[in-house]
Short mmCIF file of N, CA and C in Angstrom, two decimals:
data_model
loop_
_atom_site.label_atom_id
_atom_site.label_comp_id
_atom_site.label_asym_id
_atom_site.label_seq_id
_atom_site.Cartn_x
_atom_site.Cartn_y
_atom_site.Cartn_z
N MET C 1 -143.57 95.39 -102.97
CA MET C 1 -143.15 96.78 -102.93
C MET C 1 -144.38 97.69 -102.83
N ARG C 2 -145.42 97.36 -103.56
CA ARG C 2 -146.60 98.19 -103.55
C ARG C 2 -147.28 98.21 -102.18
N ALA C 3 -147.38 97.06 -101.53
CA ALA C 3 -148.02 96.98 -100.21
C ALA C 3 -147.25 97.85 -99.22
N ARG C 4 -145.96 97.90 -99.37
CA ARG C 4 -145.14 98.70 -98.48
C ARG C 4 -145.42 100.19 -98.65
N SER C 5 -145.56 100.63 -99.90
CA SER C 5 -145.85 102.05 -100.15
C SER C 5 -147.27 102.41 -99.70
N ASP C 6 -148.23 101.47 -99.84
CA ASP C 6 -149.59 101.69 -99.35
C ASP C 6 -149.59 101.83 -97.83
N ALA C 7 -148.83 100.99 -97.16
CA ALA C 7 -148.76 101.05 -95.69
C ALA C 7 -148.14 102.36 -95.25
N LYS C 8 -147.12 102.81 -95.96
CA LYS C 8 -146.47 104.08 -95.63
C LYS C 8 -147.45 105.24 -95.82
N ARG C 9 -148.22 105.19 -96.89
CA ARG C 9 -149.20 106.25 -97.15
C ARG C 9 -150.27 106.26 -96.06
N ASP C 10 -150.73 105.08 -95.60
CA ASP C 10 -151.73 105.00 -94.54
C ASP C 10 -151.19 105.61 -93.24
N VAL C 11 -149.93 105.36 -92.93
CA VAL C 11 -149.34 105.90 -91.71
C VAL C 11 -149.30 107.42 -91.81
N GLN C 12 -148.97 107.95 -92.95
CA GLN C 12 -148.87 109.40 -93.13
C GLN C 12 -150.26 110.06 -93.05
N GLN C 13 -151.33 109.35 -93.41
CA GLN C 13 -152.65 109.92 -93.42
C GLN C 13 -153.37 109.79 -92.07
N THR C 14 -152.84 108.97 -91.18
CA THR C 14 -153.48 108.77 -89.89
C THR C 14 -153.20 109.97 -88.98
N PRO C 15 -154.29 110.61 -88.48
CA PRO C 15 -154.05 111.73 -87.55
C PRO C 15 -153.42 111.23 -86.26
N ARG C 16 -152.64 112.04 -85.65
CA ARG C 16 -151.98 111.69 -84.40
C ARG C 16 -152.98 111.86 -83.25
N PHE C 17 -153.43 110.74 -82.70
CA PHE C 17 -154.46 110.76 -81.69
C PHE C 17 -154.02 111.57 -80.46
N ALA C 18 -152.77 111.44 -80.07
CA ALA C 18 -152.29 112.15 -78.88
C ALA C 18 -152.39 113.66 -79.09
N TYR C 19 -152.10 114.14 -80.30
CA TYR C 19 -152.20 115.57 -80.57
C TYR C 19 -153.66 116.02 -80.54
N LEU C 20 -154.54 115.22 -81.11
CA LEU C 20 -155.97 115.56 -81.10
C LEU C 20 -156.50 115.57 -79.68
N LEU C 21 -156.07 114.60 -78.88
CA LEU C 21 -156.49 114.54 -77.50
C LEU C 21 -156.00 115.77 -76.73
N ARG C 22 -154.76 116.13 -76.96
CA ARG C 22 -154.19 117.31 -76.27
C ARG C 22 -154.95 118.58 -76.66
N LEU C 23 -155.30 118.72 -77.94
CA LEU C 23 -156.06 119.90 -78.36
C LEU C 23 -157.45 119.91 -77.70
N GLY C 24 -158.05 118.73 -77.58
CA GLY C 24 -159.34 118.64 -76.88
C GLY C 24 -159.23 119.04 -75.41
N LEU C 25 -158.16 118.59 -74.77
CA LEU C 25 -157.95 118.95 -73.36
C LEU C 25 -157.70 120.45 -73.23
N GLU C 26 -156.93 121.01 -74.15
CA GLU C 26 -156.68 122.44 -74.10
C GLU C 26 -157.96 123.26 -74.29
N SER C 27 -158.91 122.71 -75.05
CA SER C 27 -160.17 123.42 -75.28
C SER C 27 -160.98 123.59 -74.00
N VAL C 28 -160.74 122.75 -72.98
CA VAL C 28 -161.43 122.88 -71.70
C VAL C 28 -160.48 123.42 -70.63
N GLY C 29 -159.32 123.94 -71.03
CA GLY C 29 -158.42 124.61 -70.09
C GLY C 29 -157.33 123.77 -69.51
N VAL C 30 -157.17 122.53 -69.94
CA VAL C 30 -156.09 121.68 -69.41
C VAL C 30 -154.86 121.85 -70.30
N ARG C 31 -153.85 122.53 -69.75
CA ARG C 31 -152.64 122.82 -70.56
C ARG C 31 -151.37 122.23 -69.96
N TYR C 32 -151.51 121.44 -68.92
CA TYR C 32 -150.33 120.93 -68.24
C TYR C 32 -149.98 119.49 -68.64
N VAL C 33 -150.67 118.93 -69.62
CA VAL C 33 -150.42 117.55 -70.05
C VAL C 33 -149.74 117.60 -71.41
N SER C 34 -148.61 116.95 -71.53
CA SER C 34 -147.86 116.92 -72.81
C SER C 34 -148.21 115.69 -73.62
N VAL C 35 -147.93 115.75 -74.88
CA VAL C 35 -148.14 114.60 -75.76
C VAL C 35 -147.25 113.44 -75.30
N ASP C 36 -146.05 113.76 -74.85
CA ASP C 36 -145.12 112.73 -74.37
C ASP C 36 -145.71 112.00 -73.16
N LEU C 37 -146.33 112.75 -72.25
CA LEU C 37 -146.94 112.14 -71.08
C LEU C 37 -148.09 111.20 -71.49
N LEU C 38 -148.89 111.61 -72.45
CA LEU C 38 -149.98 110.76 -72.91
C LEU C 38 -149.44 109.47 -73.52
N ARG C 39 -148.35 109.56 -74.26
CA ARG C 39 -147.76 108.35 -74.85
C ARG C 39 -147.20 107.43 -73.76
N LYS C 40 -146.53 108.02 -72.78
CA LYS C 40 -145.95 107.20 -71.69
C LYS C 40 -147.07 106.55 -70.88
N ALA C 41 -148.17 107.27 -70.67
CA ALA C 41 -149.29 106.71 -69.92
C ALA C 41 -149.93 105.54 -70.67
N LYS C 42 -150.01 105.67 -71.99
CA LYS C 42 -150.56 104.59 -72.80
C LYS C 42 -149.75 103.30 -72.64
N LYS C 43 -148.44 103.47 -72.50
CA LYS C 43 -147.55 102.32 -72.35
C LYS C 43 -147.31 101.96 -70.88
N ASN C 44 -147.97 102.66 -69.96
CA ASN C 44 -147.82 102.43 -68.53
C ASN C 44 -146.36 102.58 -68.09
N GLN C 45 -145.72 103.65 -68.57
CA GLN C 45 -144.31 103.91 -68.25
C GLN C 45 -144.13 105.27 -67.58
N THR C 46 -145.06 105.64 -66.72
CA THR C 46 -144.99 106.94 -66.08
C THR C 46 -144.21 106.88 -64.77
N THR C 47 -143.62 108.00 -64.41
CA THR C 47 -142.97 108.12 -63.10
C THR C 47 -144.05 108.46 -62.08
N GLU C 48 -143.66 108.50 -60.80
CA GLU C 48 -144.66 108.80 -59.77
C GLU C 48 -145.21 110.21 -59.94
N VAL C 49 -144.37 111.16 -60.28
CA VAL C 49 -144.83 112.54 -60.48
C VAL C 49 -145.82 112.60 -61.66
N GLU C 50 -145.48 111.91 -62.75
CA GLU C 50 -146.36 111.88 -63.90
C GLU C 50 -147.68 111.17 -63.57
N TYR C 51 -147.59 110.14 -62.77
CA TYR C 51 -148.78 109.41 -62.31
C TYR C 51 -149.75 110.37 -61.62
N TRP C 52 -149.23 111.23 -60.75
CA TRP C 52 -150.09 112.18 -60.03
C TRP C 52 -150.62 113.26 -60.96
N THR C 53 -149.87 113.59 -61.97
CA THR C 53 -150.36 114.54 -62.99
C THR C 53 -151.55 113.97 -63.71
N LEU C 54 -151.51 112.66 -63.99
CA LEU C 54 -152.65 112.02 -64.64
C LEU C 54 -153.86 111.98 -63.73
N TRP C 55 -153.66 111.79 -62.43
CA TRP C 55 -154.78 111.83 -61.48
C TRP C 55 -155.36 113.24 -61.45
N ARG C 56 -154.50 114.26 -61.52
CA ARG C 56 -155.00 115.63 -61.55
C ARG C 56 -155.84 115.85 -62.81
N LEU C 57 -155.38 115.30 -63.93
CA LEU C 57 -156.13 115.39 -65.18
C LEU C 57 -157.50 114.74 -65.03
N LEU C 58 -157.55 113.55 -64.46
CA LEU C 58 -158.82 112.87 -64.24
C LEU C 58 -159.74 113.72 -63.37
N HIS C 59 -159.18 114.26 -62.29
CA HIS C 59 -159.95 115.12 -61.38
C HIS C 59 -160.52 116.32 -62.12
N ASP C 60 -159.70 116.97 -62.91
CA ASP C 60 -160.14 118.18 -63.65
C ASP C 60 -161.24 117.83 -64.66
N LEU C 61 -161.09 116.69 -65.31
CA LEU C 61 -162.11 116.29 -66.29
C LEU C 61 -163.43 115.96 -65.62
N VAL C 62 -163.37 115.36 -64.44
CA VAL C 62 -164.60 115.07 -63.67
C VAL C 62 -165.27 116.39 -63.30
N LEU C 63 -164.48 117.39 -62.89
CA LEU C 63 -165.06 118.68 -62.54
C LEU C 63 -165.72 119.34 -63.75
N VAL C 64 -165.12 119.18 -64.92
CA VAL C 64 -165.73 119.72 -66.15
C VAL C 64 -167.07 119.09 -66.39
N VAL C 65 -167.16 117.79 -66.23
CA VAL C 65 -168.43 117.07 -66.44
C VAL C 65 -169.46 117.50 -65.39
N LEU C 66 -169.04 117.56 -64.13
CA LEU C 66 -169.97 117.93 -63.06
C LEU C 66 -170.45 119.37 -63.19
N ALA C 67 -169.63 120.22 -63.74
CA ALA C 67 -170.01 121.62 -63.92
C ALA C 67 -170.88 121.81 -65.15
N ASP C 68 -171.19 120.71 -65.84
CA ASP C 68 -172.02 120.76 -67.05
C ASP C 68 -171.44 121.77 -68.05
N PHE C 69 -170.16 121.62 -68.31
CA PHE C 69 -169.42 122.51 -69.21
C PHE C 69 -170.11 122.57 -70.56
N GLN C 70 -170.36 123.78 -71.03
CA GLN C 70 -170.99 123.99 -72.32
C GLN C 70 -169.92 124.44 -73.33
N VAL C 71 -169.97 123.86 -74.50
CA VAL C 71 -169.02 124.20 -75.53
C VAL C 71 -169.47 125.48 -76.23
N ASP C 72 -168.57 126.42 -76.38
CA ASP C 72 -168.84 127.65 -77.10
C ASP C 72 -168.69 127.36 -78.59
N GLU C 73 -169.82 127.24 -79.28
CA GLU C 73 -169.78 126.84 -80.69
C GLU C 73 -169.08 127.88 -81.56
N ASP C 74 -169.22 129.16 -81.22
CA ASP C 74 -168.54 130.20 -82.01
C ASP C 74 -167.02 130.08 -81.88
N GLU C 75 -166.56 129.81 -80.65
CA GLU C 75 -165.14 129.61 -80.42
C GLU C 75 -164.61 128.37 -81.14
N MET C 76 -165.41 127.31 -81.13
CA MET C 76 -165.01 126.08 -81.82
C MET C 76 -164.89 126.33 -83.33
N GLN C 77 -165.83 127.10 -83.86
CA GLN C 77 -165.77 127.44 -85.30
C GLN C 77 -164.54 128.28 -85.60
N ARG C 78 -164.22 129.23 -84.71
CA ARG C 78 -163.04 130.08 -84.91
C ARG C 78 -161.76 129.19 -84.88
N MET C 79 -161.72 128.22 -83.95
CA MET C 79 -160.58 127.34 -83.88
C MET C 79 -160.50 126.46 -85.12
N ASP C 80 -161.65 126.06 -85.63
CA ASP C 80 -161.72 125.19 -86.81
C ASP C 80 -161.18 125.94 -88.04
N ASP C 81 -161.41 127.24 -88.11
CA ASP C 81 -160.95 128.03 -89.24
C ASP C 81 -159.55 128.61 -89.03
N SER C 82 -158.96 128.29 -87.92
CA SER C 82 -157.69 128.90 -87.53
C SER C 82 -156.53 128.46 -88.42
N GLU C 83 -155.61 129.37 -88.57
CA GLU C 83 -154.37 129.07 -89.31
C GLU C 83 -153.45 128.17 -88.51
N LEU C 84 -153.77 127.97 -87.22
CA LEU C 84 -152.94 127.11 -86.37
C LEU C 84 -153.07 125.65 -86.74
N LEU C 85 -154.17 125.30 -87.41
CA LEU C 85 -154.37 123.90 -87.79
C LEU C 85 -153.45 123.53 -88.94
N ASP C 86 -153.05 122.29 -88.95
CA ASP C 86 -152.24 121.79 -90.06
C ASP C 86 -153.15 121.70 -91.28
N PRO C 87 -152.90 122.51 -92.33
CA PRO C 87 -153.82 122.53 -93.47
C PRO C 87 -153.94 121.16 -94.16
N GLU C 88 -152.88 120.38 -94.15
CA GLU C 88 -152.92 119.09 -94.80
C GLU C 88 -153.84 118.14 -94.03
N LEU C 89 -153.70 118.12 -92.71
CA LEU C 89 -154.54 117.27 -91.88
C LEU C 89 -155.99 117.77 -91.88
N HIS C 90 -156.17 119.07 -91.75
CA HIS C 90 -157.49 119.68 -91.69
C HIS C 90 -158.28 119.40 -92.99
N GLY C 91 -157.58 119.48 -94.12
CA GLY C 91 -158.24 119.28 -95.41
C GLY C 91 -158.77 117.88 -95.63
N ARG C 92 -158.21 116.90 -94.96
CA ARG C 92 -158.66 115.52 -95.15
C ARG C 92 -160.05 115.29 -94.59
N TRP C 93 -160.46 116.08 -93.61
CA TRP C 93 -161.72 115.83 -92.92
C TRP C 93 -162.85 116.65 -93.51
N LEU C 94 -162.56 117.51 -94.49
CA LEU C 94 -163.62 118.32 -95.09
C LEU C 94 -164.31 117.60 -96.20
#
């Protein structure tokens, strides 16, 4: 019984990678990719339209790298202090 409750606690404490990835993409201007699409892509269950959306994502990320995109540290700090963050999740990393 104890192992089961420990496993449940671990699942609740694990940040959702898809949400973190989506927030990272949004920070560079990519807002057309949903969490659901990222999950479907991970399982290789995308439709043809979704497949092309992922290619667009790859293209846009390559352009960000080639443009030598610089992170605005002040903006990142503002986002880090934002009320939009889940306080429970945010508090674990401090």
